[in-house]
Every structure is written in C-alpha cells, then in structure tokens.
C-alpha cells in the first residue's frame, strides 16, 4: 500500500486550471481499484491519495501521469507501507508482513 502526498508548487490559479483533468484521472484510478481514498490537505497546499499496489515503480509511473504533474503544478512524495492493522470496514486491505 502507498501514501501519495501531493505538494503544490504553483499558484492556486494554475492548480484550479488543471483540476477537472486531475479529478477525472483520480476517478479512473478509483474505478480501477488502484486508489481507495483521496482528498485535499488542510490547508489547501496539496493532497493525499491512498493507493494499492505491490510495485513501487508502477505507482510512481501513475503519479507521473497525473495532469497536475504533467502541468508542472505539483510534486509527489511516495511512501510505501504494510497495512497490518485496519478498521473492520477496511479488513479487505489488511496485509501480512513479509517473512
């Protein structure tokens, strides 16, 4: 599992200009099951996406296809983690530590 942290590096007007394309990109990855949660940070200086995947390179490739990245308005930090504890509603995402 991955935490994708977006940090805006451009004025908010440029973020807003690319927002509709970014939301469509999010929707496509939500529909495919790769993204399971996403939203703005507070204050609005970026966003957070929770993504599923076993291949960090593939997840990083996905971030490079974000219209925000293509427009040069954000940077990503990708953090991989093993979700060994979850709330009951998220049990399907629970993972085992590698042996």
mmCIF file of N, CA, C and O in Angstrom:
data_model
loop_
_atom_site.group_PDB
_atom_site.id
_atom_site.type_symbol
_atom_site.label_atom_id
_atom_site.label_comp_id
_atom_site.label_asym_id
_atom_site.label_seq_id
_atom_site.Cartn_x
_atom_site.Cartn_y
_atom_site.Cartn_z
ATOM 1 N N UNK A 1 0.855 -1.160 0.000
ATOM 2 C CA UNK A 1 0.000 0.000 0.000
ATOM 3 C C UNK A 1 0.905 1.229 0.000
ATOM 4 O O UNK A 1 2.042 1.165 0.468
ATOM 5 N N UNK A 2 0.367 2.339 -0.513
ATOM 6 C CA UNK A 2 1.162 3.547 -0.655
ATOM 7 C C UNK A 2 0.372 4.777 -0.224
ATOM 8 O O UNK A 2 -0.835 4.860 -0.455
ATOM 9 N N UNK A 3 1.076 5.714 0.392
ATOM 10 C CA UNK A 3 0.549 7.050 0.633
ATOM 11 C C UNK A 3 1.228 7.948 -0.386
ATOM 12 O O UNK A 3 2.462 8.021 -0.442
ATOM 13 N N UNK A 4 0.431 8.600 -1.216
ATOM 14 C CA UNK A 4 0.935 9.524 -2.216
ATOM 15 C C UNK A 4 0.612 10.930 -1.725
ATOM 16 O O UNK A 4 -0.562 11.280 -1.585
ATOM 17 N N UNK A 5 1.635 11.700 -1.437
ATOM 18 C CA UNK A 5 1.420 13.064 -0.958
ATOM 19 C C UNK A 5 1.775 14.040 -2.062
ATOM 20 O O UNK A 5 2.903 14.053 -2.554
ATOM 21 N N UNK A 6 0.795 14.834 -2.464
ATOM 22 C CA UNK A 6 0.998 15.869 -3.460
ATOM 23 C C UNK A 6 1.292 17.169 -2.737
ATOM 24 O O UNK A 6 0.618 17.511 -1.759
ATOM 25 N N UNK A 7 2.268 17.900 -3.227
ATOM 26 C CA UNK A 7 2.562 19.234 -2.721
ATOM 27 C C UNK A 7 2.501 20.188 -3.901
ATOM 28 O O UNK A 7 3.201 19.983 -4.906
ATOM 29 N N UNK A 8 1.651 21.208 -3.793
ATOM 30 C CA UNK A 8 1.535 22.183 -4.873
ATOM 31 C C UNK A 8 2.792 23.028 -4.949
ATOM 32 O O UNK A 8 3.326 23.462 -3.925
ATOM 33 N N UNK A 9 3.246 23.273 -6.180
ATOM 34 C CA UNK A 9 4.445 24.081 -6.398
ATOM 35 C C UNK A 9 4.146 25.246 -7.346
ATOM 36 O O UNK A 9 5.057 25.855 -7.890
ATOM 37 N N UNK A 10 2.868 25.536 -7.518
ATOM 38 C CA UNK A 10 2.431 26.610 -8.404
ATOM 39 C C UNK A 10 1.282 27.360 -7.727
ATOM 40 O O UNK A 10 0.663 26.835 -6.794
ATOM 41 N N UNK A 11 0.989 28.561 -8.199
ATOM 42 C CA UNK A 11 -0.149 29.304 -7.642
ATOM 43 C C UNK A 11 -1.456 28.534 -7.795
ATOM 44 O O UNK A 11 -1.638 27.759 -8.747
ATOM 45 N N UNK A 12 -2.363 28.768 -6.874
ATOM 46 C CA UNK A 12 -3.632 28.030 -6.838
ATOM 47 C C UNK A 12 -4.427 28.195 -8.132
ATOM 48 O O UNK A 12 -5.165 27.284 -8.530
ATOM 49 N N UNK A 13 -4.256 29.315 -8.828
ATOM 50 C CA UNK A 13 -4.962 29.510 -10.098
ATOM 51 C C UNK A 13 -4.545 28.445 -11.122
ATOM 52 O O UNK A 13 -5.370 27.957 -11.894
ATOM 53 N N UNK A 14 -3.269 28.079 -11.126
ATOM 54 C CA UNK A 14 -2.788 27.034 -12.043
ATOM 55 C C UNK A 14 -3.284 25.656 -11.609
ATOM 56 O O UNK A 14 -3.570 24.796 -12.452
ATOM 57 N N UNK A 15 -3.385 25.453 -10.292
ATOM 58 C CA UNK A 15 -3.952 24.193 -9.774
ATOM 59 C C UNK A 15 -5.392 24.071 -10.255
ATOM 60 O O UNK A 15 -5.799 23.039 -10.799
ATOM 61 N N UNK A 16 -6.169 25.119 -10.042
ATOM 62 C CA UNK A 16 -7.581 25.095 -10.428
ATOM 63 C C UNK A 16 -7.768 24.896 -11.927
ATOM 64 O O UNK A 16 -8.724 24.245 -12.354
ATOM 65 N N UNK A 17 -6.847 25.408 -12.742
ATOM 66 C CA UNK A 17 -6.950 25.250 -14.195
ATOM 67 C C UNK A 17 -6.805 23.784 -14.613
ATOM 68 O O UNK A 17 -7.370 23.376 -15.631
ATOM 69 N N UNK A 18 -6.082 23.000 -13.833
ATOM 70 C CA UNK A 18 -5.880 21.582 -14.159
ATOM 71 C C UNK A 18 -6.767 20.656 -13.326
ATOM 72 O O UNK A 18 -6.691 19.429 -13.470
ATOM 73 N N UNK A 19 -7.615 21.216 -12.483
ATOM 74 C CA UNK A 19 -8.370 20.421 -11.508
ATOM 75 C C UNK A 19 -9.334 19.424 -12.156
ATOM 76 O O UNK A 19 -9.400 18.263 -11.726
ATOM 77 N N UNK A 20 -10.084 19.835 -13.173
ATOM 78 C CA UNK A 20 -11.052 18.908 -13.779
ATOM 79 C C UNK A 20 -10.357 17.675 -14.356
ATOM 80 O O UNK A 20 -10.830 16.548 -14.182
ATOM 81 N N UNK A 21 -9.220 17.879 -15.025
ATOM 82 C CA UNK A 21 -8.470 16.748 -15.575
ATOM 83 C C UNK A 21 -7.909 15.864 -14.458
ATOM 84 O O UNK A 21 -7.912 14.640 -14.573
ATOM 85 N N UNK A 22 -7.440 16.494 -13.382
ATOM 86 C CA UNK A 22 -6.916 15.743 -12.238
ATOM 87 C C UNK A 22 -8.023 14.882 -11.621
ATOM 88 O O UNK A 22 -7.804 13.706 -11.316
ATOM 89 N N UNK A 23 -9.211 15.452 -11.446
ATOM 90 C CA UNK A 23 -10.333 14.703 -10.858
ATOM 91 C C UNK A 23 -10.730 13.533 -11.762
ATOM 92 O O UNK A 23 -10.998 12.430 -11.271
ATOM 93 N N UNK A 24 -10.729 13.729 -13.077
ATOM 94 C CA UNK A 24 -11.038 12.623 -13.999
ATOM 95 C C UNK A 24 -9.981 11.529 -13.885
ATOM 96 O O UNK A 24 -10.311 10.331 -13.909
ATOM 97 N N UNK A 25 -8.714 11.920 -13.729
ATOM 98 C CA UNK A 25 -7.615 10.970 -13.539
ATOM 99 C C UNK A 25 -7.817 10.189 -12.235
ATOM 100 O O UNK A 25 -7.676 8.963 -12.198
ATOM 101 N N UNK A 26 -8.176 10.902 -11.148
ATOM 102 C CA UNK A 26 -8.472 10.225 -9.878
ATOM 103 C C UNK A 26 -9.614 9.230 -10.045
ATOM 104 O O UNK A 26 -9.524 8.091 -9.585
ATOM 105 N N UNK A 27 -10.698 9.675 -10.698
ATOM 106 C CA UNK A 27 -11.865 8.812 -10.892
ATOM 107 C C UNK A 27 -11.500 7.532 -11.642
ATOM 108 O O UNK A 27 -11.973 6.447 -11.289
ATOM 109 N N UNK A 28 -10.656 7.651 -12.657
ATOM 110 C CA UNK A 28 -10.256 6.474 -13.426
ATOM 111 C C UNK A 28 -9.484 5.486 -12.558
ATOM 112 O O UNK A 28 -9.709 4.272 -12.630
ATOM 113 N N UNK A 29 -8.593 5.990 -11.709
ATOM 114 C CA UNK A 29 -7.818 5.099 -10.850
ATOM 115 C C UNK A 29 -8.650 4.564 -9.680
ATOM 116 O O UNK A 29 -8.386 3.463 -9.192
ATOM 117 N N UNK A 30 -9.663 5.313 -9.261
ATOM 118 C CA UNK A 30 -10.603 4.785 -8.253
ATOM 119 C C UNK A 30 -11.401 3.634 -8.878
ATOM 120 O O UNK A 30 -11.556 2.585 -8.258
ATOM 121 N N UNK A 31 -11.868 3.830 -10.093
ATOM 122 C CA UNK A 31 -12.666 2.798 -10.769
ATOM 123 C C UNK A 31 -11.860 1.532 -11.012
ATOM 124 O O UNK A 31 -12.409 0.426 -10.946
ATOM 125 N N UNK A 32 -10.564 1.682 -11.253
ATOM 126 C CA UNK A 32 -9.725 0.502 -11.496
ATOM 127 C C UNK A 32 -9.339 -0.208 -10.206
ATOM 128 O O UNK A 32 -8.789 -1.300 -10.240
ATOM 129 N N UNK A 33 -9.599 0.436 -9.048
ATOM 130 C CA UNK A 33 -9.276 -0.170 -7.760
ATOM 131 C C UNK A 33 -7.880 0.138 -7.248
ATOM 132 O O UNK A 33 -7.503 -0.335 -6.178
ATOM 133 N N UNK A 34 -7.113 0.938 -7.978
ATOM 134 C CA UNK A 34 -5.767 1.283 -7.528
ATOM 135 C C UNK A 34 -5.813 2.306 -6.398
ATOM 136 O O UNK A 34 -5.066 2.201 -5.431
ATOM 137 N N UNK A 35 -6.674 3.312 -6.503
ATOM 138 C CA UNK A 35 -6.828 4.313 -5.450
ATOM 139 C C UNK A 35 -8.030 3.947 -4.602
ATOM 140 O O UNK A 35 -9.080 3.580 -5.138
ATOM 141 N N UNK A 36 -7.865 4.053 -3.267
ATOM 142 C CA UNK A 36 -9.006 3.749 -2.394
ATOM 143 C C UNK A 36 -9.477 4.958 -1.598
ATOM 144 O O UNK A 36 -10.545 4.919 -1.005
ATOM 145 N N UNK A 37 -8.693 6.037 -1.573
ATOM 146 C CA UNK A 37 -9.101 7.271 -0.905
ATOM 147 C C UNK A 37 -8.234 8.402 -1.443
ATOM 148 O O UNK A 37 -7.077 8.200 -1.797
ATOM 149 N N UNK A 38 -8.819 9.603 -1.484
ATOM 150 C CA UNK A 38 -8.077 10.775 -1.940
ATOM 151 C C UNK A 38 -8.762 12.023 -1.418
ATOM 152 O O UNK A 38 -9.976 12.032 -1.204
ATOM 153 N N UNK A 39 -7.974 13.065 -1.217
ATOM 154 C CA UNK A 39 -8.558 14.331 -0.795
ATOM 155 C C UNK A 39 -7.518 15.417 -0.628
ATOM 156 O O UNK A 39 -6.311 15.157 -0.652
ATOM 157 N N UNK A 40 -8.009 16.630 -0.456
ATOM 158 C CA UNK A 40 -7.159 17.803 -0.264
ATOM 159 C C UNK A 40 -6.571 17.808 1.137
ATOM 160 O O UNK A 40 -7.212 17.369 2.096
ATOM 161 N N UNK A 41 -5.374 18.368 1.235
ATOM 162 C CA UNK A 41 -4.798 18.630 2.553
ATOM 163 C C UNK A 41 -5.399 19.928 3.077
ATOM 164 O O UNK A 41 -5.869 20.770 2.310
ATOM 165 N N UNK A 42 -5.380 20.082 4.380
ATOM 166 C CA UNK A 42 -5.835 21.303 5.027
ATOM 167 C C UNK A 42 -4.664 21.843 5.822
ATOM 168 O O UNK A 42 -4.179 21.146 6.717
ATOM 169 N N UNK A 43 -4.144 23.020 5.487
ATOM 170 C CA UNK A 43 -4.629 23.936 4.456
ATOM 171 C C UNK A 43 -4.392 23.379 3.062
ATOM 172 O O UNK A 43 -3.634 22.424 2.868
ATOM 173 N N UNK A 44 -5.028 24.009 2.081
ATOM 174 C CA UNK A 44 -5.000 23.513 0.704
ATOM 175 C C UNK A 44 -3.644 23.810 0.036
ATOM 176 O O UNK A 44 -3.493 24.722 -0.757
ATOM 177 N N UNK A 45 -2.679 22.972 0.366
ATOM 178 C CA UNK A 45 -1.358 23.099 -0.248
ATOM 179 C C UNK A 45 -0.941 21.804 -0.937
ATOM 180 O O UNK A 45 0.218 21.605 -1.275
ATOM 181 N N UNK A 46 -1.926 20.929 -1.168
ATOM 182 C CA UNK A 46 -1.654 19.652 -1.818
ATOM 183 C C UNK A 46 -2.767 18.669 -1.531
ATOM 184 O O UNK A 46 -3.888 19.060 -1.205
ATOM 185 N N UNK A 47 -2.445 17.383 -1.619
ATOM 186 C CA UNK A 47 -3.439 16.352 -1.385
ATOM 187 C C UNK A 47 -2.789 15.047 -0.958
ATOM 188 O O UNK A 47 -1.561 14.921 -0.947
ATOM 189 N N UNK A 48 -3.639 14.107 -0.601
ATOM 190 C CA UNK A 48 -3.209 12.771 -0.184
ATOM 191 C C UNK A 48 -4.028 11.743 -0.954
ATOM 192 O O UNK A 48 -5.240 11.899 -1.111
ATOM 193 N N UNK A 49 -3.357 10.700 -1.423
ATOM 194 C CA UNK A 49 -4.019 9.573 -2.079
ATOM 195 C C UNK A 49 -3.526 8.301 -1.396
ATOM 196 O O UNK A 49 -2.327 8.148 -1.159
ATOM 197 N N UNK A 50 -4.442 7.399 -1.090
ATOM 198 C CA UNK A 50 -4.078 6.070 -0.606
ATOM 199 C C UNK A 50 -4.233 5.125 -1.798
ATOM 200 O O UNK A 50 -5.306 5.055 -2.410
ATOM 201 N N UNK A 51 -3.142 4.442 -2.134
ATOM 202 C CA UNK A 51 -3.119 3.595 -3.323
ATOM 203 C C UNK A 51 -2.721 2.169 -2.969
ATOM 204 O O UNK A 51 -1.929 1.949 -2.056
ATOM 205 N N UNK A 52 -3.263 1.235 -3.720
ATOM 206 C CA UNK A 52 -2.899 -0.172 -3.585
ATOM 207 C C UNK A 52 -1.901 -0.519 -4.678
ATOM 208 O O UNK A 52 -1.970 0.021 -5.778
ATOM 209 N N UNK A 53 -1.010 -1.405 -4.356
ATOM 210 C CA UNK A 53 -0.061 -1.856 -5.363
ATOM 211 C C UNK A 53 1.098 -2.583 -4.718
ATOM 212 O O UNK A 53 1.404 -2.362 -3.550
ATOM 213 N N UNK A 54 1.709 -3.460 -5.468
ATOM 214 C CA UNK A 54 2.867 -4.195 -4.979
ATOM 215 C C UNK A 54 4.147 -3.720 -5.644
ATOM 216 O O UNK A 54 5.232 -4.115 -5.253
ATOM 217 N N UNK A 55 4.018 -2.860 -6.649
ATOM 218 C CA UNK A 55 5.159 -2.428 -7.433
ATOM 219 C C UNK A 55 5.322 -0.912 -7.323
ATOM 220 O O UNK A 55 4.549 -0.154 -7.903
ATOM 221 N N UNK A 56 6.315 -0.477 -6.549
ATOM 222 C CA UNK A 56 6.540 0.951 -6.351
ATOM 223 C C UNK A 56 6.775 1.672 -7.680
ATOM 224 O O UNK A 56 6.268 2.787 -7.884
ATOM 225 N N UNK A 57 7.520 1.051 -8.586
ATOM 226 C CA UNK A 57 7.800 1.681 -9.877
ATOM 227 C C UNK A 57 6.503 1.964 -10.634
ATOM 228 O O UNK A 57 6.360 3.027 -11.257
ATOM 229 N N UNK A 58 5.552 1.043 -10.575
ATOM 230 C CA UNK A 58 4.271 1.241 -11.257
ATOM 231 C C UNK A 58 3.495 2.387 -10.615
ATOM 232 O O UNK A 58 2.911 3.217 -11.319
ATOM 233 N N UNK A 59 3.498 2.454 -9.297
ATOM 234 C CA UNK A 59 2.805 3.541 -8.606
ATOM 235 C C UNK A 59 3.446 4.880 -8.957
ATOM 236 O O UNK A 59 2.752 5.869 -9.219
ATOM 237 N N UNK A 60 4.762 4.926 -8.992
ATOM 238 C CA UNK A 60 5.445 6.163 -9.364
ATOM 239 C C UNK A 60 5.134 6.547 -10.814
ATOM 240 O O UNK A 60 4.984 7.734 -11.122
ATOM 241 N N UNK A 61 4.997 5.552 -11.679
ATOM 242 C CA UNK A 61 4.612 5.814 -13.067
ATOM 243 C C UNK A 61 3.217 6.447 -13.128
ATOM 244 O O UNK A 61 2.978 7.383 -13.896
ATOM 245 N N UNK A 62 2.316 5.943 -12.298
ATOM 246 C CA UNK A 62 0.960 6.506 -12.242
ATOM 247 C C UNK A 62 1.020 7.968 -11.820
ATOM 248 O O UNK A 62 0.331 8.814 -12.393
ATOM 249 N N UNK A 63 1.836 8.300 -10.825
ATOM 250 C CA UNK A 63 1.919 9.701 -10.377
ATOM 251 C C UNK A 63 2.432 10.610 -11.492
ATOM 252 O O UNK A 63 2.015 11.765 -11.582
ATOM 253 N N UNK A 64 3.296 10.090 -12.344
ATOM 254 C CA UNK A 64 3.819 10.906 -13.448
ATOM 255 C C UNK A 64 2.756 11.181 -14.509
ATOM 256 O O UNK A 64 2.900 12.119 -15.300
ATOM 257 N N UNK A 65 1.675 10.376 -14.520
ATOM 258 C CA UNK A 65 0.595 10.603 -15.482
ATOM 259 C C UNK A 65 -0.484 11.554 -14.959
ATOM 260 O O UNK A 65 -1.401 11.912 -15.700
ATOM 261 N N UNK A 66 -0.385 11.968 -13.704
ATOM 262 C CA UNK A 66 -1.344 12.904 -13.121
ATOM 263 C C UNK A 66 -1.299 14.213 -13.916
ATOM 264 O O UNK A 66 -0.223 14.770 -14.126
ATOM 265 N N UNK A 67 -2.443 14.722 -14.360
ATOM 266 C CA UNK A 67 -2.442 16.009 -15.057
ATOM 267 C C UNK A 67 -1.789 17.133 -14.255
ATOM 268 O O UNK A 67 -1.221 18.060 -14.851
ATOM 269 N N UNK A 68 -1.833 17.069 -12.935
ATOM 270 C CA UNK A 68 -1.121 18.055 -12.121
ATOM 271 C C UNK A 68 0.389 17.947 -12.359
ATOM 272 O O UNK A 68 1.081 18.948 -12.457
ATOM 273 N N UNK A 69 0.905 16.720 -12.429
ATOM 274 C CA UNK A 69 2.336 16.525 -12.681
ATOM 275 C C UNK A 69 2.688 16.988 -14.090
ATOM 276 O O UNK A 69 3.685 17.694 -14.292
ATOM 277 N N UNK A 70 1.868 16.586 -15.050
ATOM 278 C CA UNK A 70 2.109 16.966 -16.445
ATOM 279 C C UNK A 70 2.125 18.487 -16.596
ATOM 280 O O UNK A 70 2.952 19.031 -17.330
ATOM 281 N N UNK A 71 1.238 19.171 -15.868
ATOM 282 C CA UNK A 71 1.173 20.636 -15.924
ATOM 283 C C UNK A 71 2.274 21.299 -15.105
ATOM 284 O O UNK A 71 2.423 22.523 -15.144
ATOM 285 N N UNK A 72 3.018 20.508 -14.340
ATOM 286 C CA UNK A 72 4.108 21.053 -13.536
ATOM 287 C C UNK A 72 3.653 21.855 -12.337
ATOM 288 O O UNK A 72 4.329 22.783 -11.913
ATOM 289 N N UNK A 73 2.503 21.461 -11.759
ATOM 290 C CA UNK A 73 1.967 22.227 -10.631
ATOM 291 C C UNK A 73 2.075 21.509 -9.288
ATOM 292 O O UNK A 73 1.692 22.067 -8.252
ATOM 293 N N UNK A 74 2.577 20.266 -9.289
ATOM 294 C CA UNK A 74 2.737 19.556 -8.026
ATOM 295 C C UNK A 74 3.933 18.626 -8.080
ATOM 296 O O UNK A 74 4.417 18.274 -9.161
ATOM 297 N N UNK A 75 4.373 18.232 -6.908
ATOM 298 C CA UNK A 75 5.397 17.199 -6.750
ATOM 299 C C UNK A 75 4.815 16.127 -5.847
ATOM 300 O O UNK A 75 3.978 16.409 -4.997
ATOM 301 N N UNK A 76 5.268 14.900 -6.033
ATOM 302 C CA UNK A 76 4.792 13.770 -5.239
ATOM 303 C C UNK A 76 5.883 13.254 -4.309
ATOM 304 O O UNK A 76 7.052 13.194 -4.682
ATOM 305 N N UNK A 77 5.457 12.842 -3.122
ATOM 306 C CA UNK A 77 6.253 12.008 -2.235
ATOM 307 C C UNK A 77 5.494 10.695 -2.124
ATOM 308 O O UNK A 77 4.294 10.691 -1.821
ATOM 309 N N UNK A 78 6.175 9.589 -2.387
ATOM 310 C CA UNK A 78 5.549 8.267 -2.347
ATOM 311 C C UNK A 78 6.121 7.510 -1.153
ATOM 312 O O UNK A 78 7.333 7.333 -1.052
ATOM 313 N N UNK A 79 5.230 7.088 -0.256
ATOM 314 C CA UNK A 79 5.620 6.323 0.921
ATOM 315 C C UNK A 79 4.925 4.971 0.880
ATOM 316 O O UNK A 79 3.701 4.899 0.852
ATOM 317 N N UNK A 80 5.714 3.914 0.859
ATOM 318 C CA UNK A 80 5.158 2.567 0.881
ATOM 319 C C UNK A 80 5.038 2.101 2.321
ATOM 320 O O UNK A 80 5.894 2.394 3.156
ATOM 321 N N UNK A 81 3.949 1.399 2.637
ATOM 322 C CA UNK A 81 3.795 0.821 3.970
ATOM 323 C C UNK A 81 3.011 -0.469 3.889
ATOM 324 O O UNK A 81 2.376 -0.764 2.885
ATOM 325 N N UNK A 82 3.099 -1.258 4.956
ATOM 326 C CA UNK A 82 2.365 -2.518 5.063
ATOM 327 C C UNK A 82 1.245 -2.295 6.075
ATOM 328 O O UNK A 82 1.508 -2.044 7.256
ATOM 329 N N UNK A 83 0.014 -2.376 5.620
ATOM 330 C CA UNK A 83 -1.162 -2.103 6.454
ATOM 331 C C UNK A 83 -1.525 -3.356 7.258
ATOM 332 O O UNK A 83 -2.444 -4.092 6.910
ATOM 333 N N UNK A 84 -0.799 -3.583 8.349
ATOM 334 C CA UNK A 84 -1.035 -4.778 9.167
ATOM 335 C C UNK A 84 -2.215 -4.612 10.119
ATOM 336 O O UNK A 84 -2.721 -5.604 10.639
ATOM 337 N N UNK A 85 -2.654 -3.389 10.350
ATOM 338 C CA UNK A 85 -3.824 -3.115 11.191
ATOM 339 C C UNK A 85 -4.774 -2.233 10.398
ATOM 340 O O UNK A 85 -4.362 -1.273 9.764
ATOM 341 N N UNK A 86 -6.051 -2.587 10.443
ATOM 342 C CA UNK A 86 -7.078 -1.784 9.782
ATOM 343 C C UNK A 86 -8.336 -1.771 10.640
ATOM 344 O O UNK A 86 -8.536 -2.657 11.481
ATOM 345 N N UNK A 87 -9.178 -0.805 10.390
ATOM 346 C CA UNK A 87 -10.516 -0.818 10.965
ATOM 347 C C UNK A 87 -11.283 -1.974 10.319
ATOM 348 O O UNK A 87 -10.954 -2.397 9.200
ATOM 349 N N UNK A 88 -12.300 -2.498 10.998
ATOM 350 C CA UNK A 88 -13.045 -3.621 10.423
ATOM 351 C C UNK A 88 -13.551 -3.355 8.998
ATOM 352 O O UNK A 88 -13.518 -4.245 8.157
ATOM 353 N N UNK A 89 -13.981 -2.144 8.712
ATOM 354 C CA UNK A 89 -14.502 -1.831 7.379
ATOM 355 C C UNK A 89 -13.427 -1.905 6.297
ATOM 356 O O UNK A 89 -13.737 -2.026 5.121
ATOM 357 N N UNK A 90 -12.160 -1.875 6.699
ATOM 358 C CA UNK A 90 -11.046 -1.925 5.744
ATOM 359 C C UNK A 90 -10.303 -3.258 5.791
ATOM 360 O O UNK A 90 -9.204 -3.378 5.256
ATOM 361 N N UNK A 91 -10.915 -4.244 6.399
ATOM 362 C CA UNK A 91 -10.258 -5.542 6.585
ATOM 363 C C UNK A 91 -9.750 -6.146 5.274
ATOM 364 O O UNK A 91 -8.703 -6.792 5.245
ATOM 365 N N UNK A 92 -10.443 -5.913 4.183
ATOM 366 C CA UNK A 92 -10.009 -6.481 2.903
ATOM 367 C C UNK A 92 -8.649 -5.954 2.452
ATOM 368 O O UNK A 92 -7.987 -6.564 1.621
ATOM 369 N N UNK A 93 -8.201 -4.836 3.035
ATOM 370 C CA UNK A 93 -6.916 -4.249 2.670
ATOM 371 C C UNK A 93 -5.793 -4.621 3.637
ATOM 372 O O UNK A 93 -4.651 -4.234 3.444
ATOM 373 N N UNK A 94 -6.121 -5.371 4.688
ATOM 374 C CA UNK A 94 -5.132 -5.760 5.681
ATOM 375 C C UNK A 94 -4.063 -6.631 5.040
ATOM 376 O O UNK A 94 -4.343 -7.495 4.214
ATOM 377 N N UNK A 95 -2.807 -6.392 5.439
ATOM 378 C CA UNK A 95 -1.674 -7.098 4.846
ATOM 379 C C UNK A 95 -0.875 -7.830 5.912
ATOM 380 O O UNK A 95 -0.940 -7.497 7.090
ATOM 381 N N UNK A 96 -0.115 -8.794 5.470
ATOM 382 C CA UNK A 96 0.785 -9.534 6.336
ATOM 383 C C UNK A 96 2.212 -9.037 6.096
ATOM 384 O O UNK A 96 2.569 -8.730 4.952
ATOM 385 N N UNK A 97 3.007 -8.994 7.150
ATOM 386 C CA UNK A 97 4.404 -8.652 6.987
ATOM 387 C C UNK A 97 5.086 -9.767 6.198
ATOM 388 O O UNK A 97 4.786 -10.952 6.390
ATOM 389 N N UNK A 98 6.012 -9.403 5.307
ATOM 390 C CA UNK A 98 6.738 -10.450 4.593
ATOM 391 C C UNK A 98 7.583 -11.267 5.559
ATOM 392 O O UNK A 98 8.071 -10.744 6.554
ATOM 393 N N UNK A 99 7.728 -12.553 5.266
ATOM 394 C CA UNK A 99 8.522 -13.390 6.168
ATOM 395 C C UNK A 99 9.983 -13.374 5.819
ATOM 396 O O UNK A 99 10.442 -12.959 4.833
#
